[in-house]
XYZ file of N, CA, C and O in Angstrom:
844
model
N 45.224 15.665 53.775
C 44.499 16.647 52.980
C 43.100 16.120 52.660
O 42.932 14.976 52.259
N 42.094 16.947 52.817
C 40.722 16.545 52.553
C 40.484 16.416 51.061
O 40.933 17.242 50.270
N 39.787 15.368 50.658
C 39.441 15.149 49.262
C 37.922 15.184 49.113
O 37.196 14.644 49.937
N 37.463 15.808 48.042
C 36.041 15.822 47.736
C 35.671 14.521 47.040
O 36.543 13.796 46.547
N 34.381 14.189 46.955
C 33.982 12.981 46.217
C 34.482 12.970 44.773
O 34.840 11.920 44.245
N 34.541 14.130 44.133
C 35.003 14.180 42.742
C 36.503 13.907 42.644
O 36.984 13.335 41.661
N 37.257 14.301 43.684
C 38.686 13.954 43.721
C 38.857 12.443 43.788
O 39.765 11.883 43.164
N 37.987 11.766 44.538
C 38.071 10.316 44.645
C 37.784 9.636 43.307
O 38.403 8.631 42.968
N 36.849 10.195 42.541
C 36.552 9.630 41.223
C 37.771 9.731 40.319
O 38.145 8.766 39.634
N 38.434 10.894 40.314
C 39.629 11.064 39.474
C 40.747 10.124 39.921
O 41.451 9.528 39.099
N 40.918 9.981 41.241
C 41.942 9.080 41.750
C 41.619 7.637 41.382
O 42.510 6.866 40.994
N 40.344 7.265 41.476
C 39.904 5.919 41.109
C 40.261 5.614 39.653
O 40.813 4.564 39.344
N 39.964 6.532 38.752
C 40.244 6.303 37.333
C 41.733 6.198 37.059
O 42.166 5.436 36.190
N 42.540 6.933 37.814
C 43.987 6.906 37.583
C 44.619 5.578 37.975
O 45.709 5.233 37.508
N 43.933 4.799 38.826
C 44.491 3.530 39.283
C 44.510 2.463 38.197
O 45.182 1.453 38.338
N 43.798 2.688 37.104
C 43.661 1.661 36.085
C 44.548 1.898 34.864
O 44.404 1.227 33.849
N 45.480 2.809 34.950
C 46.280 3.169 33.788
C 47.210 2.046 33.350
O 47.415 1.832 32.161
N 47.784 1.301 34.278
C 48.799 0.299 33.930
C 48.388 -1.130 34.248
O 49.231 -2.019 34.330
N 47.096 -1.368 34.422
C 46.635 -2.719 34.743
C 46.498 -3.553 33.472
O 46.184 -3.028 32.403
N 46.759 -4.872 33.549
C 46.530 -5.740 32.391
C 45.038 -5.828 32.092
O 44.201 -5.493 32.935
N 44.668 -6.271 30.878
C 43.251 -6.376 30.522
C 42.496 -7.296 31.478
O 42.959 -8.378 31.818
N 41.330 -6.833 31.926
C 40.483 -7.625 32.826
C 39.036 -7.477 32.385
O 38.690 -6.578 31.620
N 38.203 -8.371 32.879
C 36.781 -8.308 32.571
C 36.194 -6.980 33.035
O 36.502 -6.493 34.130
N 35.342 -6.415 32.211
C 34.719 -5.141 32.581
C 33.836 -5.274 33.812
O 33.582 -4.286 34.501
N 33.348 -6.474 34.084
C 32.489 -6.669 35.247
C 33.211 -6.373 36.553
O 32.579 -6.050 37.562
N 34.537 -6.475 36.558
C 35.302 -6.166 37.761
C 35.273 -4.672 38.078
O 35.382 -4.262 39.228
N 35.127 -3.859 37.038
C 35.181 -2.418 37.217
C 33.815 -1.806 37.525
O 33.734 -0.748 38.146
N 32.754 -2.464 37.087
C 31.438 -1.828 37.098
C 30.922 -1.459 38.484
O 30.472 -0.325 38.692
N 30.953 -2.380 39.496
C 30.443 -1.976 40.807
C 31.185 -0.769 41.395
O 30.564 0.132 41.959
N 32.507 -0.756 41.255
C 33.273 0.382 41.744
C 32.923 1.661 41.026
O 32.853 2.739 41.636
N 32.694 1.564 39.728
C 32.306 2.741 38.957
C 30.947 3.260 39.415
O 30.745 4.480 39.551
N 30.009 2.347 39.663
C 28.691 2.751 40.160
C 28.823 3.469 41.496
O 28.191 4.510 41.729
N 29.662 2.930 42.372
C 29.849 3.532 43.695
C 30.465 4.925 43.601
O 29.993 5.879 44.233
N 31.518 5.050 42.799
C 32.252 6.307 42.781
C 31.635 7.360 41.874
O 32.028 8.521 41.936
N 30.685 6.964 41.060
C 29.870 7.947 40.352
C 28.643 8.300 41.190
O 28.271 9.473 41.314
N 28.046 7.270 41.794
C 26.842 7.503 42.574
C 27.070 8.310 43.836
O 26.242 9.151 44.203
N 28.211 8.104 44.495
C 28.475 8.802 45.755
C 28.529 10.320 45.605
O 27.836 11.038 46.342
N 29.315 10.864 44.672
C 29.313 12.326 44.543
C 27.981 12.885 44.071
O 27.571 13.967 44.509
N 27.299 12.160 43.191
C 25.994 12.630 42.722
C 25.003 12.689 43.881
O 24.291 13.687 44.060
N 24.972 11.636 44.691
C 24.053 11.610 45.831
C 24.475 12.581 46.922
O 23.627 13.121 47.643
N 25.782 12.818 47.055
C 26.251 13.796 48.043
C 25.721 15.178 47.712
O 25.317 15.942 48.602
N 25.715 15.499 46.431
C 25.175 16.788 45.998
C 23.666 16.810 46.164
O 23.084 17.791 46.643
N 23.006 15.691 45.806
C 21.549 15.639 45.874
C 21.035 15.700 47.314
O 20.044 16.388 47.608
N 21.703 14.991 48.223
C 21.250 14.945 49.613
C 21.729 16.139 50.434
O 21.147 16.447 51.464
N 22.824 16.768 50.002
C 23.363 17.896 50.742
C 24.467 17.484 51.696
O 24.590 16.302 52.040
N 25.283 18.431 52.149
C 26.438 18.110 52.999
C 26.091 17.529 54.351
O 26.925 16.895 54.990
N 24.883 17.718 54.813
C 24.489 17.204 56.122
C 24.055 15.737 56.081
O 23.747 15.150 57.127
N 24.041 15.145 54.902
C 23.574 13.760 54.766
C 24.600 12.924 53.990
O 24.226 12.085 53.164
N 25.870 13.140 54.279
C 26.917 12.407 53.562
C 26.870 10.912 53.864
O 27.149 10.077 53.006
N 26.509 10.561 55.123
C 26.403 9.154 55.474
C 25.312 8.458 54.693
O 25.487 7.321 54.232
N 24.177 9.112 54.524
C 23.085 8.540 53.746
C 23.480 8.389 52.281
O 23.142 7.387 51.638
N 24.203 9.390 51.756
C 24.675 9.310 50.371
C 25.623 8.132 50.195
O 25.548 7.390 49.204
N 26.523 7.946 51.164
C 27.469 6.828 51.117
C 26.724 5.497 51.117
O 26.982 4.623 50.276
N 25.810 5.339 52.076
C 25.096 4.069 52.212
C 24.255 3.771 50.980
O 24.209 2.623 50.503
N 23.585 4.770 50.436
C 22.737 4.561 49.254
C 23.575 4.166 48.048
O 23.224 3.240 47.308
N 24.681 4.867 47.839
C 25.557 4.539 46.717
C 26.155 3.142 46.887
O 26.287 2.388 45.919
N 26.515 2.797 48.123
C 27.096 1.475 48.372
C 26.077 0.371 48.112
O 26.413 -0.664 47.522
N 24.841 0.556 48.542
C 23.800 -0.450 48.313
C 23.596 -0.668 46.812
O 23.464 -1.799 46.345
N 23.589 0.428 46.049
C 23.427 0.303 44.601
C 24.592 -0.465 43.990
O 24.400 -1.350 43.142
N 25.817 -0.143 44.416
C 27.003 -0.823 43.875
C 27.024 -2.290 44.290
O 27.380 -3.168 43.490
N 26.646 -2.563 45.537
C 26.614 -3.951 46.007
C 25.570 -4.757 45.247
O 25.793 -5.930 44.914
N 24.428 -4.127 44.955
C 23.392 -4.808 44.179
C 23.907 -5.173 42.793
O 23.622 -6.266 42.279
N 24.690 -4.282 42.190
C 25.279 -4.568 40.876
C 26.259 -5.733 40.984
O 26.248 -6.654 40.159
N 27.106 -5.717 42.020
C 28.088 -6.796 42.196
C 27.401 -8.137 42.434
O 27.786 -9.158 41.851
N 26.381 -8.152 43.281
C 25.654 -9.392 43.552
C 24.940 -9.875 42.301
O 24.950 -11.066 41.970
N 24.324 -8.953 41.577
C 23.603 -9.321 40.365
C 24.499 -9.952 39.321
O 24.127 -10.943 38.673
N 25.716 -9.414 39.163
C 26.633 -9.951 38.161
C 27.169 -11.324 38.565
O 27.478 -12.142 37.702
N 27.276 -11.580 39.861
C 27.799 -12.867 40.308
C 26.735 -13.889 40.650
O 27.058 -15.023 41.015
N 25.453 -13.506 40.511
C 24.370 -14.373 40.971
C 24.304 -15.674 40.175
O 24.162 -16.758 40.750
N 24.405 -15.580 38.857
C 24.301 -16.782 38.028
C 25.413 -17.776 38.353
O 25.170 -18.985 38.489
N 26.643 -17.283 38.487
C 27.753 -18.170 38.817
C 27.589 -18.796 40.181
O 27.917 -19.983 40.380
N 27.080 -18.017 41.148
C 26.858 -18.548 42.490
C 25.823 -19.670 42.460
O 26.022 -20.725 43.068
N 24.732 -19.473 41.734
C 23.692 -20.496 41.629
C 24.247 -21.748 40.952
O 23.978 -22.880 41.388
N 25.044 -21.567 39.916
C 25.605 -22.718 39.201
C 26.497 -23.544 40.120
O 26.456 -24.783 40.103
N 27.315 -22.872 40.943
C 28.183 -23.599 41.867
C 27.370 -24.317 42.942
O 27.679 -25.443 43.332
N 26.326 -23.660 43.441
C 25.520 -24.271 44.496
C 24.755 -25.482 43.992
O 24.521 -26.438 44.742
N 24.371 -25.474 42.726
C 23.627 -26.609 42.177
C 24.476 -27.872 42.109
O 23.926 -28.980 42.005
N 25.793 -27.719 42.157
C 26.658 -28.904 42.165
C 26.650 -29.597 43.529
O 27.118 -30.730 43.639
N 26.098 -28.906 44.546
C 26.127 -29.461 45.904
C 24.740 -29.641 46.506
O 24.549 -30.496 47.369
N 23.771 -28.815 46.088
C 22.466 -28.799 46.739
C 21.345 -29.033 45.731
O 21.537 -28.920 44.523
N 20.156 -29.306 46.248
C 18.971 -29.451 45.405
C 18.560 -28.089 44.850
O 19.008 -27.037 45.331
N 17.668 -28.123 43.853
C 17.211 -26.879 43.234
C 16.495 -25.994 44.255
O 16.713 -24.778 44.318
N 15.646 -26.609 45.079
C 14.889 -25.834 46.072
C 15.811 -25.189 47.092
O 15.692 -23.991 47.395
N 16.737 -25.965 47.622
C 17.653 -25.420 48.625
C 18.553 -24.355 48.013
O 18.831 -23.330 48.646
N 18.976 -24.588 46.792
C 19.810 -23.602 46.108
C 19.067 -22.279 45.952
O 19.621 -21.199 46.196
N 17.804 -22.346 45.543
C 17.018 -21.135 45.342
C 16.850 -20.353 46.645
O 17.016 -19.127 46.678
N 16.547 -21.072 47.731
C 16.338 -20.408 49.025
C 17.622 -19.764 49.521
O 17.642 -18.586 49.917
N 18.722 -20.524 49.496
C 19.994 -20.006 50.006
C 20.509 -18.867 49.133
O 20.989 -17.843 49.641
N 20.415 -19.015 47.811
C 20.928 -17.986 46.901
C 20.154 -16.681 47.054
O 20.749 -15.598 47.106
N 18.832 -16.775 47.141
C 18.032 -15.557 47.309
C 18.301 -14.903 48.661
O 18.360 -13.670 48.768
N 18.473 -15.727 49.689
C 18.807 -15.171 51.000
C 20.177 -14.526 51.014
O 20.358 -13.432 51.566
N 21.158 -15.199 50.399
C 22.522 -14.670 50.357
C 22.580 -13.366 49.572
O 23.346 -12.464 49.915
N 21.765 -13.267 48.515
C 21.776 -12.065 47.688
C 20.929 -10.944 48.281
O 21.318 -9.768 48.247
N 19.767 -11.303 48.822
C 18.840 -10.280 49.259
C 19.010 -9.794 50.677
O 18.776 -8.611 50.973
N 19.443 -10.681 51.589
C 19.539 -10.307 53.003
C 20.513 -9.160 53.254
O 20.182 -8.218 53.989
N 21.745 -9.188 52.680
C 22.648 -8.058 52.926
C 22.075 -6.726 52.455
O 22.203 -5.705 53.154
N 21.419 -6.719 51.303
C 20.835 -5.475 50.790
C 19.708 -4.995 51.689
O 19.581 -3.786 51.943
N 18.900 -5.934 52.182
C 17.801 -5.562 53.070
C 18.324 -4.978 54.374
O 17.821 -3.940 54.852
N 19.343 -5.617 54.949
C 19.917 -5.128 56.207
C 20.491 -3.732 56.033
O 20.240 -2.826 56.841
N 21.250 -3.530 54.968
C 21.872 -2.223 54.740
C 20.830 -1.151 54.470
O 20.992 0.005 54.884
N 19.761 -1.507 53.771
C 18.711 -0.530 53.491
C 18.001 -0.104 54.768
O 17.641 1.069 54.931
N 17.818 -1.047 55.703
C 17.137 -0.729 56.961
C 18.048 0.090 57.880
O 17.618 1.077 58.475
N 19.316 -0.312 57.961
C 20.242 0.350 58.887
C 20.694 1.702 58.368
O 20.778 2.684 59.105
N 21.042 1.757 57.049
C 21.450 3.005 56.399
C 22.617 3.667 57.134
O 22.573 4.836 57.496
N 23.697 2.891 57.359
C 24.849 3.361 58.123
C 26.131 2.972 57.392
O 26.316 1.798 57.054
N 27.051 3.927 57.127
C 28.295 3.594 56.428
C 29.111 2.492 57.104
O 29.719 1.668 56.426
N 29.141 2.465 58.446
C 29.917 1.441 59.141
C 29.378 0.045 58.846
O 30.145 -0.906 58.684
N 28.075 -0.095 58.762
C 27.495 -1.390 58.418
C 27.870 -1.800 56.997
O 28.043 -2.979 56.717
N 27.981 -0.824 56.105
C 28.431 -1.124 54.743
C 29.840 -1.700 54.778
O 30.144 -2.684 54.090
N 30.701 -1.107 55.572
C 32.071 -1.588 55.682
C 32.122 -2.981 56.300
O 32.867 -3.862 55.843
N 31.332 -3.187 57.339
C 31.337 -4.481 58.017
C 30.740 -5.583 57.147
O 31.090 -6.757 57.300
N 29.866 -5.227 56.231
C 29.253 -6.239 55.371
C 30.309 -6.948 54.531
O 30.207 -8.150 54.261
N 31.343 -6.212 54.108
C 32.429 -6.838 53.351
C 33.177 -7.839 54.227
O 33.559 -8.917 53.761
N 33.355 -7.514 55.501
C 34.001 -8.452 56.420
C 33.147 -9.695 56.624
O 33.671 -10.815 56.697
N 31.833 -9.506 56.729
C 30.933 -10.654 56.880
C 31.059 -11.588 55.689
O 31.077 -12.825 55.838
N 31.184 -11.025 54.498
C 31.342 -11.839 53.286
C 32.578 -12.724 53.392
O 32.518 -13.932 53.121
N 33.697 -12.149 53.813
C 34.928 -12.943 53.931
C 34.818 -13.993 55.021
O 35.344 -15.105 54.877
N 34.139 -13.666 56.117
C 33.963 -14.642 57.195
C 33.141 -15.829 56.705
O 33.487 -17.000 56.961
N 32.061 -15.562 55.983
C 31.187 -16.636 55.505
C 31.911 -17.523 54.498
O 31.945 -18.757 54.633
N 32.515 -16.911 53.478
C 33.184 -17.700 52.445
C 34.408 -18.408 53.029
O 34.642 -19.596 52.758
N 35.189 -17.704 53.821
C 36.344 -18.336 54.457
C 35.927 -19.466 55.377
O 36.605 -20.499 55.457
N 34.803 -19.290 56.080
C 34.316 -20.337 56.968
C 33.896 -21.593 56.224
O 34.112 -22.715 56.703
N 33.304 -21.415 55.044
C 32.912 -22.572 54.224
C 34.144 -23.376 53.820
O 34.171 -24.612 53.929
N 35.187 -22.672 53.363
C 36.412 -23.374 52.967
C 37.118 -23.987 54.174
O 37.685 -25.078 54.076
N 37.088 -23.298 55.309
C 37.703 -23.841 56.515
C 37.002 -25.125 56.953
O 37.661 -26.096 57.355
N 35.694 -25.147 56.854
C 34.949 -26.362 57.185
C 35.350 -27.509 56.260
O 35.507 -28.655 56.705
N 35.532 -27.200 54.978
C 35.978 -28.233 54.043
C 37.353 -28.772 54.424
O 37.600 -29.979 54.339
N 38.251 -27.882 54.848
C 39.586 -28.323 55.263
C 39.481 -29.263 56.468
O 40.108 -30.332 56.504
N 38.680 -28.877 57.455
C 38.556 -29.677 58.672
C 37.912 -31.034 58.410
O 38.221 -32.026 59.081
N 37.024 -31.088 57.421
C 36.318 -32.333 57.106
C 36.990 -33.113 55.977
O 36.492 -34.179 55.596
N 38.095 -32.593 55.464
C 38.807 -33.277 54.403
C 38.069 -33.278 53.074
O 38.234 -34.202 52.273
N 37.255 -32.236 52.809
C 36.480 -32.176 51.578
C 37.089 -31.151 50.619
O 37.823 -30.260 51.030
N 36.740 -31.292 49.339
C 37.178 -30.326 48.321
C 36.011 -29.892 47.449
O 36.204 -29.337 46.376
N 34.786 -30.125 47.891
C 33.613 -29.878 47.054
C 33.429 -28.404 46.715
O 33.037 -28.061 45.591
N 33.707 -27.508 47.668
C 33.540 -26.083 47.378
C 34.580 -25.618 46.368
O 34.254 -24.893 45.413
N 35.818 -26.037 46.551
C 36.862 -25.687 45.585
C 36.542 -26.263 44.211
O 36.784 -25.622 43.181
N 35.966 -27.464 44.178
C 35.608 -28.085 42.900
C 34.543 -27.288 42.172
O 34.511 -27.270 40.932
N 33.672 -26.604 42.904
C 32.645 -25.784 42.258
C 33.242 -24.518 41.657
O 32.692 -23.950 40.716
N 34.385 -24.062 42.194
C 35.079 -22.908 41.637
C 35.996 -23.310 40.485
O 36.169 -22.552 39.531
N 36.606 -24.488 40.598
C 37.539 -24.980 39.570
C 37.097 -26.377 39.141
O 37.671 -27.393 39.569
N 36.085 -26.469 38.283
C 35.509 -27.776 37.937
C 36.290 -28.556 36.880
O 35.978 -29.723 36.644
N 37.284 -27.938 36.236
C 38.012 -28.623 35.162
C 38.771 -29.828 35.704
O 39.301 -29.812 36.825
N 38.846 -30.863 34.870
C 39.468 -32.118 35.297
C 40.924 -31.938 35.701
O 41.403 -32.567 36.659
N 41.649 -31.064 34.989
C 43.069 -30.894 35.281
C 43.318 -30.201 36.619
O 44.448 -30.173 37.122
N 42.257 -29.648 37.230
C 42.410 -28.972 38.514
C 42.136 -29.881 39.699
O 42.368 -29.503 40.843
N 41.653 -31.093 39.452
C 41.231 -31.968 40.558
C 42.363 -32.268 41.532
O 42.159 -32.280 42.740
N 43.550 -32.522 41.017
C 44.657 -32.872 41.898
C 45.111 -31.695 42.757
O 45.791 -31.884 43.769
N 44.737 -30.494 42.350
C 45.142 -29.296 43.102
C 44.087 -28.866 44.123
O 44.340 -27.942 44.913
N 42.916 -29.486 44.120
C 41.801 -29.012 44.941
C 42.091 -28.986 46.442
O 41.679 -28.034 47.122
N 42.784 -29.993 47.016
C 43.066 -29.895 48.459
C 43.855 -28.637 48.834
O 43.515 -27.943 49.810
N 44.892 -28.342 48.064
C 45.686 -27.158 48.375
C 44.953 -25.869 48.009
O 45.146 -24.833 48.665
N 44.121 -25.914 46.986
C 43.323 -24.733 46.649
C 42.312 -24.434 47.752
O 42.023 -23.268 48.044
N 41.785 -25.484 48.381
C 40.860 -25.283 49.496
C 41.568 -24.584 50.659
O 41.038 -23.625 51.240
N 42.770 -25.039 50.986
C 43.539 -24.386 52.053
C 43.899 -22.956 51.664
O 43.869 -22.037 52.499
N 44.241 -22.771 50.406
C 44.611 -21.441 49.927
C 43.449 -20.461 50.068
O 43.636 -19.295 50.433
N 42.228 -20.934 49.807
C 41.072 -20.046 49.886
C 40.772 -19.632 51.324
O 40.205 -18.561 51.556
N 41.138 -20.476 52.287
C 41.013 -20.075 53.692
C 41.942 -18.897 53.966
O 41.546 -17.876 54.543
N 43.194 -19.029 53.526
C 44.177 -17.956 53.714
C 43.745 -16.692 52.967
O 43.826 -15.573 53.504
N 43.278 -16.870 51.754
C 42.863 -15.732 50.920
C 41.739 -14.942 51.593
O 41.828 -13.714 51.745
N 40.684 -15.629 52.010
C 39.525 -14.925 52.558
C 39.813 -14.287 53.915
O 39.423 -13.137 54.151
N 40.527 -14.996 54.783
C 40.809 -14.405 56.086
C 41.908 -13.343 55.992
O 41.962 -12.424 56.811
N 42.761 -13.458 54.979
C 43.724 -12.392 54.729
C 43.038 -11.108 54.297
O 43.366 -10.013 54.774
N 42.052 -11.227 53.409
C 41.308 -10.038 52.973
C 40.391 -9.531 54.075
O 40.097 -8.329 54.135
N 39.925 -10.416 54.940
C 39.176 -9.966 56.116
C 40.037 -9.058 56.978
O 39.600 -7.976 57.406
N 41.268 -9.476 57.227
C 42.191 -8.660 58.016
C 42.476 -7.333 57.319
O 42.516 -6.276 57.972
N 42.641 -7.367 55.998
C 42.888 -6.138 55.253
C 41.708 -5.180 55.367
O 41.882 -3.970 55.588
N 40.501 -5.707 55.237
C 39.324 -4.844 55.305
C 39.177 -4.222 56.687
O 38.908 -3.016 56.816
N 39.372 -5.020 57.729
C 39.258 -4.488 59.088
C 40.342 -3.440 59.366
O 40.098 -2.457 60.058
N 41.520 -3.661 58.805
C 42.604 -2.683 58.965
C 42.239 -1.369 58.281
O 42.445 -0.285 58.839
N 41.683 -1.460 57.079
C 41.294 -0.256 56.352
C 40.178 0.495 57.069
O 40.172 1.729 57.104
N 39.243 -0.228 57.654
C 38.158 0.421 58.389
C 38.706 1.253 59.544
O 38.254 2.373 59.797
N 39.704 0.706 60.231
C 40.250 1.392 61.401
C 41.271 2.470 61.035
O 41.447 3.427 61.785
N 41.938 2.307 59.889
C 43.091 3.163 59.592
C 42.765 4.381 58.737
O 43.505 5.371 58.779
N 41.702 4.322 57.942
C 41.455 5.406 56.989
C 40.053 5.952 57.147
O 39.169 5.318 57.729
N 39.860 7.123 56.599
C 38.554 7.770 56.595
C 37.568 6.969 55.741
O 37.955 6.226 54.842
N 36.286 7.147 56.015
C 35.254 6.396 55.305
C 35.329 6.585 53.801
O 35.173 5.633 53.030
N 35.595 7.806 53.344
C 35.649 8.062 51.910
C 36.828 7.350 51.256
O 36.742 6.928 50.095
N 37.934 7.178 51.986
C 39.070 6.435 51.440
C 38.769 4.933 51.414
O 39.223 4.222 50.514
N 38.016 4.459 52.404
C 37.598 3.059 52.354
C 36.712 2.816 51.141
O 36.777 1.750 50.518
N 35.898 3.788 50.799
C 35.046 3.686 49.613
C 35.889 3.447 48.372
O 35.570 2.600 47.534
N 36.986 4.159 48.249
C 37.896 3.958 47.116
C 38.518 2.565 47.176
O 38.645 1.883 46.145
N 38.885 2.125 48.374
C 39.432 0.779 48.551
C 38.434 -0.272 48.090
O 38.791 -1.217 47.376
N 37.170 -0.136 48.482
C 36.157 -1.114 48.086
C 35.958 -1.115 46.576
O 35.728 -2.161 45.976
N 36.056 0.055 45.965
C 35.849 0.159 44.529
C 36.895 -0.624 43.744
O 36.597 -1.216 42.709
N 38.137 -0.630 44.224
C 39.203 -1.345 43.512
C 39.422 -2.752 44.072
O 40.236 -3.502 43.537
N 38.679 -3.126 45.115
C 38.871 -4.425 45.750
C 38.692 -5.603 44.793
O 39.469 -6.563 44.859
N 37.701 -5.593 43.888
C 37.586 -6.728 42.961
C 38.819 -6.914 42.087
O 39.215 -8.050 41.805
N 39.436 -5.810 41.666
C 40.638 -5.915 40.842
C 41.802 -6.443 41.665
O 42.559 -7.316 41.234
N 41.948 -5.920 42.894
C 42.996 -6.415 43.789
C 42.787 -7.900 44.075
O 43.718 -8.711 43.991
N 41.543 -8.260 44.416
C 41.243 -9.644 44.737
C 41.485 -10.575 43.565
O 42.036 -11.669 43.727
N 41.084 -10.150 42.369
C 41.288 -10.971 41.166
C 42.772 -11.197 40.913
O 43.202 -12.318 40.608
N 43.562 -10.152 41.051
C 45.002 -10.250 40.801
C 45.676 -11.158 41.818
O 46.480 -12.024 41.474
N 45.336 -10.966 43.104
C 45.931 -11.781 44.166
C 45.505 -13.238 44.025
O 46.328 -14.155 44.151
N 44.230 -13.476 43.753
C 43.736 -14.846 43.624
C 44.406 -15.567 42.461
O 44.806 -16.730 42.590
N 44.539 -14.891 41.348
C 45.193 -15.504 40.183
C 46.634 -15.880 40.515
O 47.103 -16.970 40.158
N 47.327 -14.994 41.215
C 48.712 -15.281 41.591
C 48.789 -16.458 42.562
O 49.672 -17.313 42.447
N 47.865 -16.518 43.514
C 47.879 -17.606 44.492
C 47.549 -18.955 43.843
O 48.155 -19.975 44.174
N 46.603 -18.963 42.908
C 46.260 -20.209 42.213
C 47.452 -20.716 41.416
O 47.788 -21.910 41.448
N 48.113 -19.821 40.698
C 49.290 -20.215 39.930
C 50.398 -20.725 40.842
O 51.114 -21.677 40.501
N 50.535 -20.114 42.010
C 51.543 -20.565 42.973
C 51.244 -21.982 43.453
O 52.135 -22.831 43.530
N 49.978 -22.253 43.782
C 49.586 -23.594 44.221
C 49.866 -24.617 43.133
O 50.434 -25.692 43.396
N 49.502 -24.305 41.907
C 49.713 -25.245 40.798
C 51.194 -25.510 40.594
O 51.625 -26.668 40.438
N 51.999 -24.471 40.608
C 53.442 -24.635 40.404
C 54.092 -25.424 41.536
O 54.963 -26.274 41.294
N 53.676 -25.155 42.777
C 54.225 -25.891 43.909
C 53.834 -27.367 43.863
O 54.646 -28.248 44.160
N 52.588 -27.635 43.482
C 52.142 -29.023 43.369
C 52.929 -29.752 42.283
O 53.369 -30.892 42.470
N 53.109 -29.092 41.142
C 53.850 -29.713 40.048
C 55.311 -29.942 40.422
O 55.888 -30.981 40.106
N 55.910 -28.976 41.116
C 57.290 -29.113 41.549
C 57.437 -30.254 42.550
O 58.404 -31.022 42.523
N 56.457 -30.376 43.464
C 56.507 -31.438 44.456
C 56.414 -32.826 43.849
O 57.062 -33.770 44.312
N 55.640 -32.962 42.776
C 55.542 -34.265 42.135
C 56.803 -34.639 41.369
O 57.170 -35.802 41.266
N 57.497 -33.612 40.847
C 58.707 -33.884 40.069
C 59.906 -34.180 40.970
O 60.863 -34.811 40.558
N 59.837 -33.668 42.213
C 60.984 -33.833 43.127
C 61.171 -35.288 43.542
O 60.253 -36.065 43.593
């Protein structure tokens, strides 16, 4: 059955009825996307739905990048110099938005999420191959997490490439507007799955030491 953009907004809001309390920042990019898309669809007209999608997605992605920028810079400063951190962080934040603005294509918006998982998963995979835990340490800097960092590094490889597979499956299996809804709730799904995986790693490590 065909759904209008406003139907997607109502469906999006209904997904949050039974979720545990989470940071509002997880909801904001999705809200921007699912409010902006129907508004722009009306503004641009039915013949420019792809442009409306891409514009709304760029705005939502900019919000997501902006909210995570400070944390990303803080983690990078634990590994790189101030100059290198500034160059890489600005490139990581600005390049995807620039590419999407130039291309203005919904498929590129979808693929950009896959690129994100490939890059982050690749960083953790490199750490696994080199026997390092520095990237995981930047995510979990607390002293009590140090003993778990090797397994957390491996877990993040599985996490990122698992979500890469999920995103590619959604791109092929559902209509673009349904993928939009998927992307809107992706931070909540990712947060929930990541929290469960971290707790699993900690419990398994603790059980292994007691055995």
